[in-house]
Coordinates of C-alpha atoms in Angstrom, one line a residue:
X149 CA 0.0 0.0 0.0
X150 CA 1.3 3.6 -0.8
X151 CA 1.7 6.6 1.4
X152 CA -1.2 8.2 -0.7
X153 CA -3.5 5.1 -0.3
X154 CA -2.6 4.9 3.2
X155 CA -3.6 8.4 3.6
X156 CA -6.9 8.2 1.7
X157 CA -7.2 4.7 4.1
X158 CA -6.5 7.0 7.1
X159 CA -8.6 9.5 6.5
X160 CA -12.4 9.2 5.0
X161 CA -12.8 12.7 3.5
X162 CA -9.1 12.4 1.4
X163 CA -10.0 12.3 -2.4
X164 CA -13.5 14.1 -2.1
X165 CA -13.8 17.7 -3.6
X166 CA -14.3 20.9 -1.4
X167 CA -17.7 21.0 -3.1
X168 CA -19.2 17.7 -1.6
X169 CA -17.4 18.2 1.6
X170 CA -19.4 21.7 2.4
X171 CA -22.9 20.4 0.7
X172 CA -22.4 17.5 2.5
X173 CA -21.6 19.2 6.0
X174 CA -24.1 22.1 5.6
X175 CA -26.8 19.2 4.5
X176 CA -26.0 17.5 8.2
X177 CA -26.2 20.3 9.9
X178 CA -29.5 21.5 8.1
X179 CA -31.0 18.0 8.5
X180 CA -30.3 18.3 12.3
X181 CA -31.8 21.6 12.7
X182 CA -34.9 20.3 11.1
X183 CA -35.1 17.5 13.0
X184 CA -34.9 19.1 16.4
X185 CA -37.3 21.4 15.3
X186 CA -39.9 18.8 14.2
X187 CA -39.3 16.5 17.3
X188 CA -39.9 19.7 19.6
X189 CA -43.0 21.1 17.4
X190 CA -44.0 17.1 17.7
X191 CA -43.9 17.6 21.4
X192 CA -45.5 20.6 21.8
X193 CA -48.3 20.2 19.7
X194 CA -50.9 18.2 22.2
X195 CA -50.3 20.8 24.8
X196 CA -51.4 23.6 22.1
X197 CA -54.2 21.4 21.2
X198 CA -55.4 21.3 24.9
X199 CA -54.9 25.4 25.0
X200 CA -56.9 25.5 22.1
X201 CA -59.6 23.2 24.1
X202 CA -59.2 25.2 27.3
X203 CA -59.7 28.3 25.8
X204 CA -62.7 27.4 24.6
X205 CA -64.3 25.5 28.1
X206 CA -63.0 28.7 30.2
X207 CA -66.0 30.5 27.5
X208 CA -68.2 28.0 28.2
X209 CA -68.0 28.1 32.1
X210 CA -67.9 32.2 32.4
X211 CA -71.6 32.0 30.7
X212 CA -73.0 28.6 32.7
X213 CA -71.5 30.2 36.4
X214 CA -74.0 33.0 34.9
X215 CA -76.5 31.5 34.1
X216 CA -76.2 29.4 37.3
X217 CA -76.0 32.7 39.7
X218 CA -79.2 34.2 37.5
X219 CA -81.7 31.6 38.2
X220 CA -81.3 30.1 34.7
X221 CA -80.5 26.5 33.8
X222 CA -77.5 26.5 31.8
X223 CA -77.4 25.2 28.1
X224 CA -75.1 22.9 26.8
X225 CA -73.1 24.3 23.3
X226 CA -72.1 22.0 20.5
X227 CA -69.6 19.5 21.4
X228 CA -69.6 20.9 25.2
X229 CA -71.2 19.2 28.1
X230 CA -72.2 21.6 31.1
X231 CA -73.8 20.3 34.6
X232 CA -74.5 21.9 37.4
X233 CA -73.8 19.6 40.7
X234 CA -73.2 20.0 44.6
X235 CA -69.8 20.8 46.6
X236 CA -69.5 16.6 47.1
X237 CA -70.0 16.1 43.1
X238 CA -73.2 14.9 43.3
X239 CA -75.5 15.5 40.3
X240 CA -78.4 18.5 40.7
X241 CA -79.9 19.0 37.4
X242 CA -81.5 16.9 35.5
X243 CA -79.0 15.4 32.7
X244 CA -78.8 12.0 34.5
X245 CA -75.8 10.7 36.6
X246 CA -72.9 12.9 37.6
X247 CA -69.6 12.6 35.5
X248 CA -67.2 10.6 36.5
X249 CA -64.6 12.4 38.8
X250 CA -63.2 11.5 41.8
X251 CA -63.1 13.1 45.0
X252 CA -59.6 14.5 44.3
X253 CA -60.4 15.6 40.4
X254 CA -63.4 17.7 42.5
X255 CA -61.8 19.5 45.0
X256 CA -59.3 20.4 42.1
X257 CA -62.4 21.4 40.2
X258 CA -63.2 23.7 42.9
X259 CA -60.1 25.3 43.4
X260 CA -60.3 26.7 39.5
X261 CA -57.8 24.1 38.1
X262 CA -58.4 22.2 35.2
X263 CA -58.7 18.1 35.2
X264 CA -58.6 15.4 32.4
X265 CA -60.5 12.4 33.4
X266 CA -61.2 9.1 31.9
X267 CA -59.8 6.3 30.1
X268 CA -59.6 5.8 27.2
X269 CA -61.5 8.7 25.7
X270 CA -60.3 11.2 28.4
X271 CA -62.5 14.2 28.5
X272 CA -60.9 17.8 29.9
X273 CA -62.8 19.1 32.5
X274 CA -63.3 22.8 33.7
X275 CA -64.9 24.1 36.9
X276 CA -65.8 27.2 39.4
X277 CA -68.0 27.3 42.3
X278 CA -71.3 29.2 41.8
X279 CA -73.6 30.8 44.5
X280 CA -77.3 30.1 43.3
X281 CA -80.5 32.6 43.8
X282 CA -81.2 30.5 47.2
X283 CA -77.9 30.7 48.6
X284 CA -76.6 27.4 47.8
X285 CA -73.5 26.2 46.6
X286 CA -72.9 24.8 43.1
X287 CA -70.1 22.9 41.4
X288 CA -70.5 24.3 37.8
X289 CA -68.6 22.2 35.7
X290 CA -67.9 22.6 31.6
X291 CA -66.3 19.5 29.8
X292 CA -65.5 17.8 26.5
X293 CA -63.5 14.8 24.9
X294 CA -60.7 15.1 24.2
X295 CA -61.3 12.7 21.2
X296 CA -58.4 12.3 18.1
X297 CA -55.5 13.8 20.2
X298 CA -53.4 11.4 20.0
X299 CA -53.9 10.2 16.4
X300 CA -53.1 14.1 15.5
X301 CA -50.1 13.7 17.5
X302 CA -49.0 10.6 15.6
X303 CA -49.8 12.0 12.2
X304 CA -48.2 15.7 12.7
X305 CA -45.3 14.1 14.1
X306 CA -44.8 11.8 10.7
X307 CA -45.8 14.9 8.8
X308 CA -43.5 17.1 10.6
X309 CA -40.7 14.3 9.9
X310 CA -41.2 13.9 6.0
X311 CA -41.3 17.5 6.1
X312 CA -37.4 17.8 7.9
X313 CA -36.5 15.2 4.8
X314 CA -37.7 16.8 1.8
X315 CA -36.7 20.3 3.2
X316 CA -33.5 19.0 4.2
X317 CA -33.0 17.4 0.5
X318 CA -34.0 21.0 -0.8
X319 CA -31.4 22.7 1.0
X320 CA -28.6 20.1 0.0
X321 CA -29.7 20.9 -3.8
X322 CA -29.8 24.4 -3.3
X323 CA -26.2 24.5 -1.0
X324 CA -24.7 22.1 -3.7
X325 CA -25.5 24.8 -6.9
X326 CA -24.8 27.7 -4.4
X327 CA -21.2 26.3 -3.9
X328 CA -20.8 25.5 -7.3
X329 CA -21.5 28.8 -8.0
X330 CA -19.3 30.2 -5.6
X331 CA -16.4 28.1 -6.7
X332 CA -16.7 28.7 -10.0
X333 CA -14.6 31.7 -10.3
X334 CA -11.9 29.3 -8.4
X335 CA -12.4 26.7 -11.5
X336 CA -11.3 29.5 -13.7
X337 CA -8.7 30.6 -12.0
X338 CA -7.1 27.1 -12.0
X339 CA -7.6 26.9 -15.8
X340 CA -5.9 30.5 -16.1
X341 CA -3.0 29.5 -14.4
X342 CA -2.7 25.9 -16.0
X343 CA -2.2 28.0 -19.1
X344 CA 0.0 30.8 -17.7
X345 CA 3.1 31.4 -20.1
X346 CA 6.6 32.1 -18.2
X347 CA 6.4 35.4 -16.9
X348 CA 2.9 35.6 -16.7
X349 CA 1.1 37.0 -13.7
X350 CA -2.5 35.4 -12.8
X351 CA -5.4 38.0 -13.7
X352 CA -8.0 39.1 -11.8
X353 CA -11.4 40.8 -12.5
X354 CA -12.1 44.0 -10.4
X355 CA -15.7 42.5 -9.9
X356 CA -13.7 39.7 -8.4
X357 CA -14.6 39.5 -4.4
X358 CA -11.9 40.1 -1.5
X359 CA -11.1 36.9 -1.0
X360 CA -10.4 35.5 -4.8
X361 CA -8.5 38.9 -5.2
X362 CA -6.1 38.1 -2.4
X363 CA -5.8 33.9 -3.4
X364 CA -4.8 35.7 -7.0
X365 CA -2.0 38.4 -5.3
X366 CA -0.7 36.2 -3.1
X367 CA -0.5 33.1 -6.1
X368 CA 1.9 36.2 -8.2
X369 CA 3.9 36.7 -5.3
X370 CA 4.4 33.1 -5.2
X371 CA 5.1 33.1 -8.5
X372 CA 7.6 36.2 -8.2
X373 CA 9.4 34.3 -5.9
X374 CA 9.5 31.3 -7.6
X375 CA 10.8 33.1 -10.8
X376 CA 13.1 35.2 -8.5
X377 CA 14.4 31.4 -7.1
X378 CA 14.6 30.1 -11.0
X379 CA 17.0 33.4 -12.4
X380 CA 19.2 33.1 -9.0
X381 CA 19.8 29.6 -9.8
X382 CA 20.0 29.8 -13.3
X383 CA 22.7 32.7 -12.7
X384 CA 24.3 30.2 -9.5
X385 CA 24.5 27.4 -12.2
X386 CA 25.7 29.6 -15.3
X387 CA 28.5 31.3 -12.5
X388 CA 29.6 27.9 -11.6
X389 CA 30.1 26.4 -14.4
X390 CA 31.8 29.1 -16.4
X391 CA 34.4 29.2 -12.5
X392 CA 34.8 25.7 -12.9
X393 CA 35.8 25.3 -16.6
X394 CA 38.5 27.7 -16.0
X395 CA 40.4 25.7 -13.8
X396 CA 39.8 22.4 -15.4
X397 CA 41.0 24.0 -18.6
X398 CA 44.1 25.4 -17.0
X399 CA 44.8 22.2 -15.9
X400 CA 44.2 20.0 -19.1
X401 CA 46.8 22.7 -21.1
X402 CA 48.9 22.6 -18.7
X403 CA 49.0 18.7 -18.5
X404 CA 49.2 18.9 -22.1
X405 CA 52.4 20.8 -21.9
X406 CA 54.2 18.8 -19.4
X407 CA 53.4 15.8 -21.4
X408 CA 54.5 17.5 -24.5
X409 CA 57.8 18.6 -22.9
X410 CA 60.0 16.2 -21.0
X411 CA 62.6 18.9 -19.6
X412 CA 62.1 18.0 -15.8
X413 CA 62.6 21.7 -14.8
X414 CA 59.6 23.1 -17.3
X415 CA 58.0 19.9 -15.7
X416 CA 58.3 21.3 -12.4
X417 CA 56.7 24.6 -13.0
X418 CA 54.3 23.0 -14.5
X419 CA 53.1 20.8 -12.1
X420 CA 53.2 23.9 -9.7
X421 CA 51.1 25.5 -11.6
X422 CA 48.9 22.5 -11.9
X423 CA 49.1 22.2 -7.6
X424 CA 47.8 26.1 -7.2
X425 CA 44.8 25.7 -10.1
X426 CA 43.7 22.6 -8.2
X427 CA 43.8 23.9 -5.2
X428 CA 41.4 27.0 -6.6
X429 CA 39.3 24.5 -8.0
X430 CA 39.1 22.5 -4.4
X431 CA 38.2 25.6 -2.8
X432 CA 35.7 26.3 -5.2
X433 CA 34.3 23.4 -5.1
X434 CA 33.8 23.6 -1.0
X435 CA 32.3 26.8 -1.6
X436 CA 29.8 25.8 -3.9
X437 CA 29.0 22.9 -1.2
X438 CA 28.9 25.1 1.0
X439 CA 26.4 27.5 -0.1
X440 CA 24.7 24.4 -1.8
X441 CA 24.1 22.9 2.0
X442 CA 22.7 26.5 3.6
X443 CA 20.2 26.7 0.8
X444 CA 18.8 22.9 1.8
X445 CA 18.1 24.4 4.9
X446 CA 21.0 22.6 6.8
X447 CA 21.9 24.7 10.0
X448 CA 23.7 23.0 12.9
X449 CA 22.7 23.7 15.8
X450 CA 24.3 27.3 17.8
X451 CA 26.8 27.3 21.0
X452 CA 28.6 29.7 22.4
X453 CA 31.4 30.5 21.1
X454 CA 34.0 32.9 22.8
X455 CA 35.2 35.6 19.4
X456 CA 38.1 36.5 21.0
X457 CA 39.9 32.8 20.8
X458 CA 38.6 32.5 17.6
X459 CA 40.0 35.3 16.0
X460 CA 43.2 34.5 17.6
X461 CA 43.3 31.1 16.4
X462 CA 42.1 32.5 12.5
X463 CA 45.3 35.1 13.3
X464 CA 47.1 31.9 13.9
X465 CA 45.8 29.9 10.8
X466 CA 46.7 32.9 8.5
X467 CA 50.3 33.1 9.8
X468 CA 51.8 32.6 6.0
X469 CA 50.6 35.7 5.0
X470 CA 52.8 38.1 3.7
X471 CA 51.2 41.4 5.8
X472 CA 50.9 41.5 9.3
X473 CA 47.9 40.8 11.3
X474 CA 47.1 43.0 14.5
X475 CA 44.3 41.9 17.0
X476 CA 42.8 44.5 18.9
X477 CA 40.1 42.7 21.5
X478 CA 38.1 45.2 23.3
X479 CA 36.6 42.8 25.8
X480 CA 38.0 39.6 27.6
X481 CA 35.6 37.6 26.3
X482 CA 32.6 38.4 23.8
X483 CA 30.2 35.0 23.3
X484 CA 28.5 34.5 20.1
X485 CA 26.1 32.1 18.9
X486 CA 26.6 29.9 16.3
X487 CA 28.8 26.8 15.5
X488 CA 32.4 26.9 15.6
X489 CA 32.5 26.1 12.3
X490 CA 30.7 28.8 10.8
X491 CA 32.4 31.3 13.0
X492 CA 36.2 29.6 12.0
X493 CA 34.7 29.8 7.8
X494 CA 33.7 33.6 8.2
X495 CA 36.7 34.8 10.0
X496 CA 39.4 32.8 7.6
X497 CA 37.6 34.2 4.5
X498 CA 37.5 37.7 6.0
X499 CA 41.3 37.7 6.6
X500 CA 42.5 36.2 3.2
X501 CA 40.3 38.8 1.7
X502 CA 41.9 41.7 3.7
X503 CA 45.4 40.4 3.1
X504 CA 44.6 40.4 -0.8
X505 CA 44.4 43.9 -0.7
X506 CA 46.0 45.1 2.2
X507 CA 49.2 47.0 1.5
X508 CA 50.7 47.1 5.0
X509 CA 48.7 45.4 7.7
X510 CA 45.4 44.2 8.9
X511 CA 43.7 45.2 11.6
X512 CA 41.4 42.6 13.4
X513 CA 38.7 44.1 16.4
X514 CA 36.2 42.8 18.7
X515 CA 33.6 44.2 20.0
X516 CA 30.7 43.1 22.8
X517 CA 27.6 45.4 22.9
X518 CA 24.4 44.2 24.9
X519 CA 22.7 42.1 21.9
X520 CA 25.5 41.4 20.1
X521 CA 29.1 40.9 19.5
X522 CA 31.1 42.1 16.6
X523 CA 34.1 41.8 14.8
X524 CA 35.5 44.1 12.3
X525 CA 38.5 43.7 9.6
X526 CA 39.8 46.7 8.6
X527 CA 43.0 47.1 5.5
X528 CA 44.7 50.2 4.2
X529 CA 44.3 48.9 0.3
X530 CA 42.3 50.0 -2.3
X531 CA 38.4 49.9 -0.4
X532 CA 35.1 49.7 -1.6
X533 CA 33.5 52.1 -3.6
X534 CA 29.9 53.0 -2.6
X535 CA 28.2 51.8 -5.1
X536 CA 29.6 48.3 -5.0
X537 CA 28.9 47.7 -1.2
X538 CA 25.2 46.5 -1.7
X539 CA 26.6 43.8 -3.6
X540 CA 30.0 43.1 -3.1
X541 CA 28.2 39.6 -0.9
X542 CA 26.4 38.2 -3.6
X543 CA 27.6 35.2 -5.0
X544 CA 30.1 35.3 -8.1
X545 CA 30.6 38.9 -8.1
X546 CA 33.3 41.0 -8.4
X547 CA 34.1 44.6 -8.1
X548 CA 35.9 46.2 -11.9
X549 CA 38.6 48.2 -10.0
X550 CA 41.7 47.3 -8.1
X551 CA 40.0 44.0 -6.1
X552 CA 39.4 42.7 -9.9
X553 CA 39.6 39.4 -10.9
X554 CA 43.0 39.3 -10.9
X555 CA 43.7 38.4 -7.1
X556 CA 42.3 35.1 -8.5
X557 CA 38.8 34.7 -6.1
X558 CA 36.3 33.0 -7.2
X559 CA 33.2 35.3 -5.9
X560 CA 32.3 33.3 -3.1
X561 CA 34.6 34.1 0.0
X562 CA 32.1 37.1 0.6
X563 CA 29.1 35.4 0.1
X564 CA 29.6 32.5 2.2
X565 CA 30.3 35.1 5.2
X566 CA 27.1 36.8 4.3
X567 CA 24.9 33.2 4.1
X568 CA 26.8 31.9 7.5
X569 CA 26.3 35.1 9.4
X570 CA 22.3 36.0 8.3
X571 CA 21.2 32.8 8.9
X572 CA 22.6 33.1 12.5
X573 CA 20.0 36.5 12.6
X574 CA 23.3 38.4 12.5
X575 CA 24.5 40.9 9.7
X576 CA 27.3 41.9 7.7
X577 CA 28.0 45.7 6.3
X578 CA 31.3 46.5 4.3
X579 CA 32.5 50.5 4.8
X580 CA 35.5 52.7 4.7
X581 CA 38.5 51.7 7.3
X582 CA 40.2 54.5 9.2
X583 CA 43.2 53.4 7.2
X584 CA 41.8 54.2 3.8
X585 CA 40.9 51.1 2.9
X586 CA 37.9 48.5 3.5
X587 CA 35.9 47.9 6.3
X588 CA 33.8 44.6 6.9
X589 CA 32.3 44.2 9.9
X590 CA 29.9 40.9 11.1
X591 CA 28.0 40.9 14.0
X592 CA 26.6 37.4 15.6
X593 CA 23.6 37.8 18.5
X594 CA 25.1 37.8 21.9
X595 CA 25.0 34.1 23.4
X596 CA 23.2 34.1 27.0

């Protein structure tokens, strides 16, 4: 099984479209909603019935209590059955027996409150005590059967639930073409892009909404950065190749020539010359991997590392230079963090490149402020014009004056100590030196 299947195994929604998702989730919720609502109208509708019916009785007995208080023997309405008994319940007109309530269901009677009685046709009963002409009292009671109740509870509950379905299934056809709609401009978009040429920027209607017109910006600035990505390395691989081929060529003709000639002392040069082209191209070659590694995202992890002893020991590694190399530590100790190795790369390629130019010596300081510690290389040689400083750390380039290609760099000294130090969140700056010449200075963030 592949990691795809095992995802679509894993999860059940993997492989259905946005469209079906949201129908699908809006139908569910709408369905629920409906549902509730019919289950809660289903519950409620027998107590609205009996309202209905007790609205009706409490009529009824206001006009028989009347009639009762008058003299008058009460009628009985359509569908209503009135009687007139005594305090005990007992029947005192002439309709026949009394209904049946119980003892309990009359003093409730009394008291105003409403009783259902009987089983299985229960009929709802209202009552009020009445004071006749003689000065008796009278139970007047007003009551009618409750008859169909529960079969209209039945049925308006099925109704109420076929109702929740086929509105439900309206709402899933009407969210489905409502989506559609919505993602329609979407679909376009994805064609427009499918057929995008190089260069090309996704277009977007001014009618568009808000949040298509942002999806389309921020696809172009994707697509700025990916063209931005493509010309760096495009430019990286063209740079590389054309640094590369000079050294392997110098050494093929160069082989050539020693092959050519046996004198053992044009031999000898040769093959010096041979040593120093292949040591260029091994340096090169570590640069590239270098820089190659930082863009993969490969960062060891940060310690603290005391500047001080590593400029020393940098001082120390540079000792066949032909200037001197002054250290001028402001501080005991200043602790930066990154790796070692970083910090050891950076420093060495800051000092060859300040002895390439120098004309008398180099001067190395350290500095420790509160957030960071820095280091600064200064020379008395030729400097760096102004309008080369913004890109004197770019990879492969070099300045057309005095630090020309002639000191034999390959363009990437600078622009390793520029990768290594940013990605730290440090920075590097290149200025005028008190001496005349250049200044670089790289600052890591304090460790601690």
């Amino acid at each position: 099984m592949g990691a795809s299947e095992r995802a679509s195994s894993g999860r059940p929604w993997a492989g259905v479209s946005l469209r079906l998702r949201i129908t699908a989730l809006a139908t569910v919720v709408t369905l629920v909603c409906l549902l509730g609502l019919a289950l809660a109208a289903g519950r409620g509708l027998v107590p609205l019935l009996t309202d209905a019916v007790d609205d009706e009785l409490r009529t009824a007995l206001s006009l028989a209590a009347r009639d009762v208080v008058a003299g008058r023997t009460p009628g009985s309405p359509d569908g209503l059955e009135v009687r007139v008994l005594d305090t005990a319940g007992g029947a005192t007109d002439d309709d026949g027996a009394p209904p049946a309530l119980t003892r309990d269901q009359v003093r409730t009677l009394k008291a105003g409150t409403p009783v259902t009685a009987g089983d299985p046709q229960p009929v709802r009963w209202h009552g009020t005590v009445a004071t006749a002409p003689d000065g008796s009292q009278r139970l007047v009671v007003v009551g009618t059967g409750l008859v169909g109740q529960n079969a209209a509870k039945a049925s308006g509950g099925r109704w109420l639930l076929v109702t929740a379905l086929v509105g439900t299934g309206v709402a899933g056809v009407a969210i489905w073409f409502a989506v559609r709609s919505a993602l329609l401009p979407v679909a376009r978009m994805r064609q427009s892009v499918r057929r995008l040429a190089p260069g090309e920027r996704v277009a977007v209607p001014d009618a568009a909404a808000g949040e298509l017109r942002a999806l389309a910006d921020d696809f172009n600035v994707l697509l700025d950065r990916q063209d931005a990505v493509t010309e760096r390395l495009r430019r990286f691989t063209g740079d590389a190749a054309h640094e590369l081929r000079s050294p392997v060529a110098s050494i093929r003709v160069q082989s050539e020539v020693a092959v050519a000639n046996p004198d053992p002392q044009v031999s000898q040069e040769v093959h010096a010359d041979v040593l120093a082209d292949a040591e260029r191209l091994s340096a090169l070659l570590d640069g590239l991997l270098a820089l190659a590694r930082s863009d993969a995202g490969e960062l060891p992890p940060a310690d603290s590392v005391d500047l001080v002893d590593e400029v020393r020991a940098a001082v120390a590694r540079a000792g066949d230079q032909p200037v001197p190399i002054a250290v001028n530590a402001m501080t005991g100790r200043a602790w930066a963090s990154a790796a070692q190795t970083e910090i050891q790369l950076v420093l060495d390629n800051l000092l060859r490149n300040a002895c390439r130019y120098t004309r008398t010596r180099v001067v190395v300081s350290v500095l420790a402020g509160r957030s960071d510690v820095r280091v600064l290389v200064d020379d008395d040689g030729p400097g760096v014009r102004p309008e080369h400083r913004a890109k004197v750390f770019d990879r492969f380039y070099r300045v057309s004056d005095d630090r020309a290609r002639s000191s034999g760099g390959a363009g990437l000294g600078l622009a390793l100590v520029a990768e290594f130090v940013r990605r730290r969140g440090g920075r590097v700056a290149v200025g005028e030196s008190p001496d005349g010449g250049a200044r670089f200075t790289v600052a890591w963030p304090r460790a601690g």
